[in-house]
Backbone as CSV, one residue per row, in Angstrom:
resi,resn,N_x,N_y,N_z,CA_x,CA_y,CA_z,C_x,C_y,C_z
1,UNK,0.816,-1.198,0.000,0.000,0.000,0.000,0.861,1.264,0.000
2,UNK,2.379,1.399,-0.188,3.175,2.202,0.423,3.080,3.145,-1.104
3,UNK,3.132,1.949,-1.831,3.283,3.055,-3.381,1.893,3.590,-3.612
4,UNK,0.799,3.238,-3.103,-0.426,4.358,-3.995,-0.336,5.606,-3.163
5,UNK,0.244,5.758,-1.717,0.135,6.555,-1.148,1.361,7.615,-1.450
6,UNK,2.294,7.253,-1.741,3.652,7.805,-2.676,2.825,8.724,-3.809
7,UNK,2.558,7.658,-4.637,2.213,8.089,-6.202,0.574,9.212,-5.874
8,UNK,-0.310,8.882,-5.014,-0.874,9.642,-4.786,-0.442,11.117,-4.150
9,UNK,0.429,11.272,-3.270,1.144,12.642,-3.092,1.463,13.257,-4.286
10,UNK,2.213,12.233,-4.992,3.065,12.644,-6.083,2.213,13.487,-7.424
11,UNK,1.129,12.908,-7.200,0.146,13.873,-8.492,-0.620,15.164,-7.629
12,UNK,-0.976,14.878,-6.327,-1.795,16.065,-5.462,-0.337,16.945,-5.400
13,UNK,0.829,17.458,-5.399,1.573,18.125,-5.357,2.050,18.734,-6.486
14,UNK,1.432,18.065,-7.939,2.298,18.551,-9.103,0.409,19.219,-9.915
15,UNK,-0.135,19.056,-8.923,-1.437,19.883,-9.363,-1.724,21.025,-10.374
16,UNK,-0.428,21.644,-10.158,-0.240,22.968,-11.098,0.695,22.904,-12.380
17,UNK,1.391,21.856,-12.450,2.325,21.611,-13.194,1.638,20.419,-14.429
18,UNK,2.734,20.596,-15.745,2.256,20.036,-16.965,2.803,18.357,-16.698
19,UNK,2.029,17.615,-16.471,2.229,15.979,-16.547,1.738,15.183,-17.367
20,UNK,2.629,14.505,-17.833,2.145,13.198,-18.748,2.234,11.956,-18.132
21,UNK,1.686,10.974,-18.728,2.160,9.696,-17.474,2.072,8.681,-19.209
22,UNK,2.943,7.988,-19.634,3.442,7.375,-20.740,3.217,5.775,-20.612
23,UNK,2.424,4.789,-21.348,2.577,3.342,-20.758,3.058,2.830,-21.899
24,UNK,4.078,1.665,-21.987,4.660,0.739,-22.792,3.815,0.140,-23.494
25,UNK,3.373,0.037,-24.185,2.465,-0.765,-24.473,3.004,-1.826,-25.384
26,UNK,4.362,-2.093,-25.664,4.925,-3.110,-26.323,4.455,-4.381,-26.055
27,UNK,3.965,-4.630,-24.870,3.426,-6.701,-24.833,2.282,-6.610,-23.857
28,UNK,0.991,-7.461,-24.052,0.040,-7.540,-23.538,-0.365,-8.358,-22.483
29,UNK,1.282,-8.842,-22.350,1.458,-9.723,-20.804,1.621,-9.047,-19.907
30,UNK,0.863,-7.890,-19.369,1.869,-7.166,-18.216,-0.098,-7.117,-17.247
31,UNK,0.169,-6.799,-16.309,-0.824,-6.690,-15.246,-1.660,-5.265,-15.725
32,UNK,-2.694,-5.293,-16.477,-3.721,-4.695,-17.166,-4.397,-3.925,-15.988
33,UNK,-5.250,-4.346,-15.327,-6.090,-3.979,-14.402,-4.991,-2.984,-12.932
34,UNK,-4.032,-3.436,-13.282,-3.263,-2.471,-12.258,-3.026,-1.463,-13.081
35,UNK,-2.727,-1.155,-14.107,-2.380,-0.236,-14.909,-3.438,0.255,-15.413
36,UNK,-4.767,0.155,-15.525,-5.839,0.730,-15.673,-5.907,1.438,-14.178
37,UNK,-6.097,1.169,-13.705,-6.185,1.712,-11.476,-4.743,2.796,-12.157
38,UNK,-4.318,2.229,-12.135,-3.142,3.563,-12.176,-3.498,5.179,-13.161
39,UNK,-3.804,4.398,-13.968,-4.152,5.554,-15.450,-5.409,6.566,-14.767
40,UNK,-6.884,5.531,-14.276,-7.641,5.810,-13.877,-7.422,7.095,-12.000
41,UNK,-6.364,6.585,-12.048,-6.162,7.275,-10.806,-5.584,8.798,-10.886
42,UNK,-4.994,8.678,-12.071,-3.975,10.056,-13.095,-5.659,10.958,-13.667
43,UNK,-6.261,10.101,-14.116,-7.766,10.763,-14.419,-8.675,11.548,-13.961
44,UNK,-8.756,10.615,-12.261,-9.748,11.178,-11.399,-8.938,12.637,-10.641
45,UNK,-7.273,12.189,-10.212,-6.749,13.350,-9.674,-6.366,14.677,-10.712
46,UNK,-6.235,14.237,-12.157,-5.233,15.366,-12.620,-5.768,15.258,-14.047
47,UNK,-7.113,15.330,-14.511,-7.628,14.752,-15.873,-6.661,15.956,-16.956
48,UNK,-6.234,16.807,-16.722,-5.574,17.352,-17.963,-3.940,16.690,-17.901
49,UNK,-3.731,15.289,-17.040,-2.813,14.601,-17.637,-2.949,14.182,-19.259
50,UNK,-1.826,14.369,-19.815,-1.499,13.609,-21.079,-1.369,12.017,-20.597
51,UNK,-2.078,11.227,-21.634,-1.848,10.055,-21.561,-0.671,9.497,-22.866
52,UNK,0.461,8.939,-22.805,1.109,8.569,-24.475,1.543,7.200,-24.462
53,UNK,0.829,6.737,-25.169,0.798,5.051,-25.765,1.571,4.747,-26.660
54,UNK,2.688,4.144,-26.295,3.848,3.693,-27.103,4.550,2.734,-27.291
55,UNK,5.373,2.198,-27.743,5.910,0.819,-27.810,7.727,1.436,-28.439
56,UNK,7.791,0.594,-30.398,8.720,1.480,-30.594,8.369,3.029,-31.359
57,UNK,7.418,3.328,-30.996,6.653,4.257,-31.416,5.262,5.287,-30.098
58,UNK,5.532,6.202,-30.736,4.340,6.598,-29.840,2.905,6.364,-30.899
59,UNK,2.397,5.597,-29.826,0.524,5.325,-30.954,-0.078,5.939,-30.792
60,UNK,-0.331,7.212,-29.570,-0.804,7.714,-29.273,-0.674,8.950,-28.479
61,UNK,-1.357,10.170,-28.350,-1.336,11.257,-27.083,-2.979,12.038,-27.266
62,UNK,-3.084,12.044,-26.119,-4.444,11.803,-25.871,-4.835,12.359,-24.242
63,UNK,-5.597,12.861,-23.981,-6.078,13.175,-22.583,-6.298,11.720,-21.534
64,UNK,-5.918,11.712,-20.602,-5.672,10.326,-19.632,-7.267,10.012,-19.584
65,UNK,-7.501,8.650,-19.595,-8.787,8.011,-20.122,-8.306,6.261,-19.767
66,UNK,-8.526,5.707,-18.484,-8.072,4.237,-18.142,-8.560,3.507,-19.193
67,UNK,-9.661,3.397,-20.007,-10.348,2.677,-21.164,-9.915,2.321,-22.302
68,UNK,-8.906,3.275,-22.805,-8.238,3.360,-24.016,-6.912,2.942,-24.228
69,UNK,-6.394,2.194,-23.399,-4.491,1.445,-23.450,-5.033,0.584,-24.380
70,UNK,-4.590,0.491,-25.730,-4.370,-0.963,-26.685,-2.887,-1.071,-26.568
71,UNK,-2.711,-2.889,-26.213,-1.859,-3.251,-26.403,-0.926,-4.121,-27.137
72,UNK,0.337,-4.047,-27.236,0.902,-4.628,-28.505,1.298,-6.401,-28.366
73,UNK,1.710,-6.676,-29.565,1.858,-8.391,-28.991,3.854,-8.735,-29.730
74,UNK,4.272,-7.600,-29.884,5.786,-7.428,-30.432,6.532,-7.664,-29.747
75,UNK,6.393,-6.978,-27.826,7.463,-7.089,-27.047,8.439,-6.246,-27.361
76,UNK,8.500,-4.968,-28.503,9.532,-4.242,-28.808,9.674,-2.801,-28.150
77,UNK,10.194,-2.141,-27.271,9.579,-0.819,-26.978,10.894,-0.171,-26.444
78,UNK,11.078,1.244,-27.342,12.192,2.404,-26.980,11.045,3.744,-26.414
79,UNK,12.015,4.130,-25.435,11.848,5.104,-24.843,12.058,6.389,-25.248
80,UNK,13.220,6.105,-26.408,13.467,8.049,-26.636,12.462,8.700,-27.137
81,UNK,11.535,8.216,-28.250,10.753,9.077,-28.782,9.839,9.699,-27.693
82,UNK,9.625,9.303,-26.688,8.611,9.550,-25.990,9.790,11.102,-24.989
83,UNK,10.412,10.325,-25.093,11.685,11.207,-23.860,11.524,13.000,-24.736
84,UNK,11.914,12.166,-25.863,12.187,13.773,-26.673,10.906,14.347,-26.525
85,UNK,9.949,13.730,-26.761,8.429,14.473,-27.166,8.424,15.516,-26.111
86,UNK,8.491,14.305,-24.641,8.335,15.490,-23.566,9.263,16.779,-23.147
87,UNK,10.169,16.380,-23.608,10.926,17.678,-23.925,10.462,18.800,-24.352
88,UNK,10.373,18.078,-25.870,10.166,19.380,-26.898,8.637,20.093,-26.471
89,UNK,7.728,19.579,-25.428,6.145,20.080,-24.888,6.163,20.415,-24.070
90,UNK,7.808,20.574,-23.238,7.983,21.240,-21.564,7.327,20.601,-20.868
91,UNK,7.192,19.154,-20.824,6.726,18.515,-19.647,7.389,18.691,-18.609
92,UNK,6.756,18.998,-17.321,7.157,18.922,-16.171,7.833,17.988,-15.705
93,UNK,6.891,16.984,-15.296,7.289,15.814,-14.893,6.032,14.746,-15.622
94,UNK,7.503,13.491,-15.975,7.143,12.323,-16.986,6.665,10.960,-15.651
95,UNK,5.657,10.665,-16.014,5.599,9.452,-15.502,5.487,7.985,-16.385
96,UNK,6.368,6.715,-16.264,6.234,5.815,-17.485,6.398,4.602,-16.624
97,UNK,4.907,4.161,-17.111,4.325,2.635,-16.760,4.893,1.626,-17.810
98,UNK,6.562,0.931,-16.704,7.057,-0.101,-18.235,8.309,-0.789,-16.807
99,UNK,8.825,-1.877,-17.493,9.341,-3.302,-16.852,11.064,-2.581,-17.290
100,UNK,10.592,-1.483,-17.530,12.126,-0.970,-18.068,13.226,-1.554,-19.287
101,UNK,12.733,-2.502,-19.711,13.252,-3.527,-21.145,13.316,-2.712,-22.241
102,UNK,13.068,-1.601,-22.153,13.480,-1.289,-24.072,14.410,0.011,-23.602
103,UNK,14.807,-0.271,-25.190,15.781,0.761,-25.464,15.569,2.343,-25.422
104,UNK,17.036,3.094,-25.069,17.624,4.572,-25.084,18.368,4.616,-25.808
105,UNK,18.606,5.744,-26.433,19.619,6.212,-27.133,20.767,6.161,-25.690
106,UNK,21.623,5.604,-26.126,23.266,5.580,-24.694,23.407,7.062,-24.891
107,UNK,23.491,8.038,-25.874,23.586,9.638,-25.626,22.362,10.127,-24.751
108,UNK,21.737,9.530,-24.627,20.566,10.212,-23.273,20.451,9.995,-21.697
109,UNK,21.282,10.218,-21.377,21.724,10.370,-19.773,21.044,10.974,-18.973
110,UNK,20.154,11.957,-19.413,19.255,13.019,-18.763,18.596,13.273,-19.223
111,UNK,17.411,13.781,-19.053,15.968,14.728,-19.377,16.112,15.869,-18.118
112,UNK,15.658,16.797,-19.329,15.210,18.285,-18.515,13.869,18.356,-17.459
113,UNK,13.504,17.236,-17.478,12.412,16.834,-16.789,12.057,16.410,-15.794
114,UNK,11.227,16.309,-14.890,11.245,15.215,-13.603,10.633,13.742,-14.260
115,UNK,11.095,13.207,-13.684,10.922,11.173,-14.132,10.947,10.733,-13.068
116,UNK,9.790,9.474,-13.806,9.820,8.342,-12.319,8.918,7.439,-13.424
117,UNK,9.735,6.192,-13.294,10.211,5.044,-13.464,8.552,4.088,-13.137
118,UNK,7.627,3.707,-13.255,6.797,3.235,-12.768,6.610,1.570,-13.098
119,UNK,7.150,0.534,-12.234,7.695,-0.704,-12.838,6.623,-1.415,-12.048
120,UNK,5.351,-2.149,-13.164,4.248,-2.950,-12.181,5.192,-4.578,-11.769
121,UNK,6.820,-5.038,-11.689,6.343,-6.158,-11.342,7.571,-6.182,-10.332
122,UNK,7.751,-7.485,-9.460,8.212,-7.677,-8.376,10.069,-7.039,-8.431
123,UNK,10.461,-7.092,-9.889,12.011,-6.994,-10.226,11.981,-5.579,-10.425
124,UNK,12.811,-4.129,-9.848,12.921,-3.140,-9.786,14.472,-2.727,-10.469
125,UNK,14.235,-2.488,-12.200,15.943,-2.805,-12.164,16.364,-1.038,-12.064
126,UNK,17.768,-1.034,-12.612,18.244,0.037,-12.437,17.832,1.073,-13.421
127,UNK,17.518,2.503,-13.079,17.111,3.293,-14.415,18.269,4.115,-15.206
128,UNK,18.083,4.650,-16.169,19.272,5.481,-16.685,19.181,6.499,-16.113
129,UNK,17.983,7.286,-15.257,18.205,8.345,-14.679,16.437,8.600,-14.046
130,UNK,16.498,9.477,-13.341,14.634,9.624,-12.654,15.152,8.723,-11.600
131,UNK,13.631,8.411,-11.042,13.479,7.182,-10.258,12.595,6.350,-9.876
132,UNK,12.880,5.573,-10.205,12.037,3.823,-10.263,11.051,4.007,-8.587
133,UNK,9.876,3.628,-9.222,8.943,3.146,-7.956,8.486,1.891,-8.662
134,UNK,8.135,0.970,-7.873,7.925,-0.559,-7.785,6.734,-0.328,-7.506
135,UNK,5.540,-0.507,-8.461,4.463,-0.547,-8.127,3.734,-2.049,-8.429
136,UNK,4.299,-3.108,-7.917,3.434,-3.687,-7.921,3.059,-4.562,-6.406
């Protein structure tokens, strides 16, 4: 229970600020219904979150809506496009629902951004930068 109460501060404090919250959507094996509760929770607290659905691609950006994650059956998923996007839109702070498995550009060491790492399963690995919460 330690992380909804984390991640719940974490959106009631950035109330004023521009947030996106980003989900992997590269493989359709991952815990659905927690990640709907999560999305849904970005909705009810902060509905002018950006939602961005991506894999090795972004499929999507869209206003946060738990109903609408389609997911992929590739297993393939990079992070930069999404990294840069939020850049180049002055995101505040990035939030990204993923097992941490896909690729960065190795030249991306940093974002101008705040990050946090949002990993639904028991293995918490290391990030390239931000920081990892273990939400499952």
């Amino acid at each position: 229970m330690k992380w909804q109460k984390t991640l719940l501060s974490m959106i009631q404090t950035r109330k004023d600020k521009k947030i996106a919250l980003a989900v992997d959507t590269s493989t359709n094996e991952v815990q659905t219904l927690l990640i709907n509760n999560i999305v849904k929770l970005f909705e009810t607290l902060k509905p002018d979150t950006l939602l961005v659905q991506a894999d090795y691609k972004i499929r999507s950006i869209a206003p946060v809506k738990a109903d609408t994650i389609k997911y992929q059956t590739h297993g393939k998923a990079s992070y930069t496009l999404v990294l840069e996007w939020a850049e180049k839109e002055n995101i505040d702070t990035l939030f990204y629902i993923t097992d941490v498995t896909g690729y960065i550009y190795e030249d991306m060491d940093n974002v101008d951004f705040e990050m946090f790492w949002l990993v639904p399963d028991e293995f918490l690995p290391k990030v390239p930068f931000g920081r990892a919460i273990k939400v499952a």
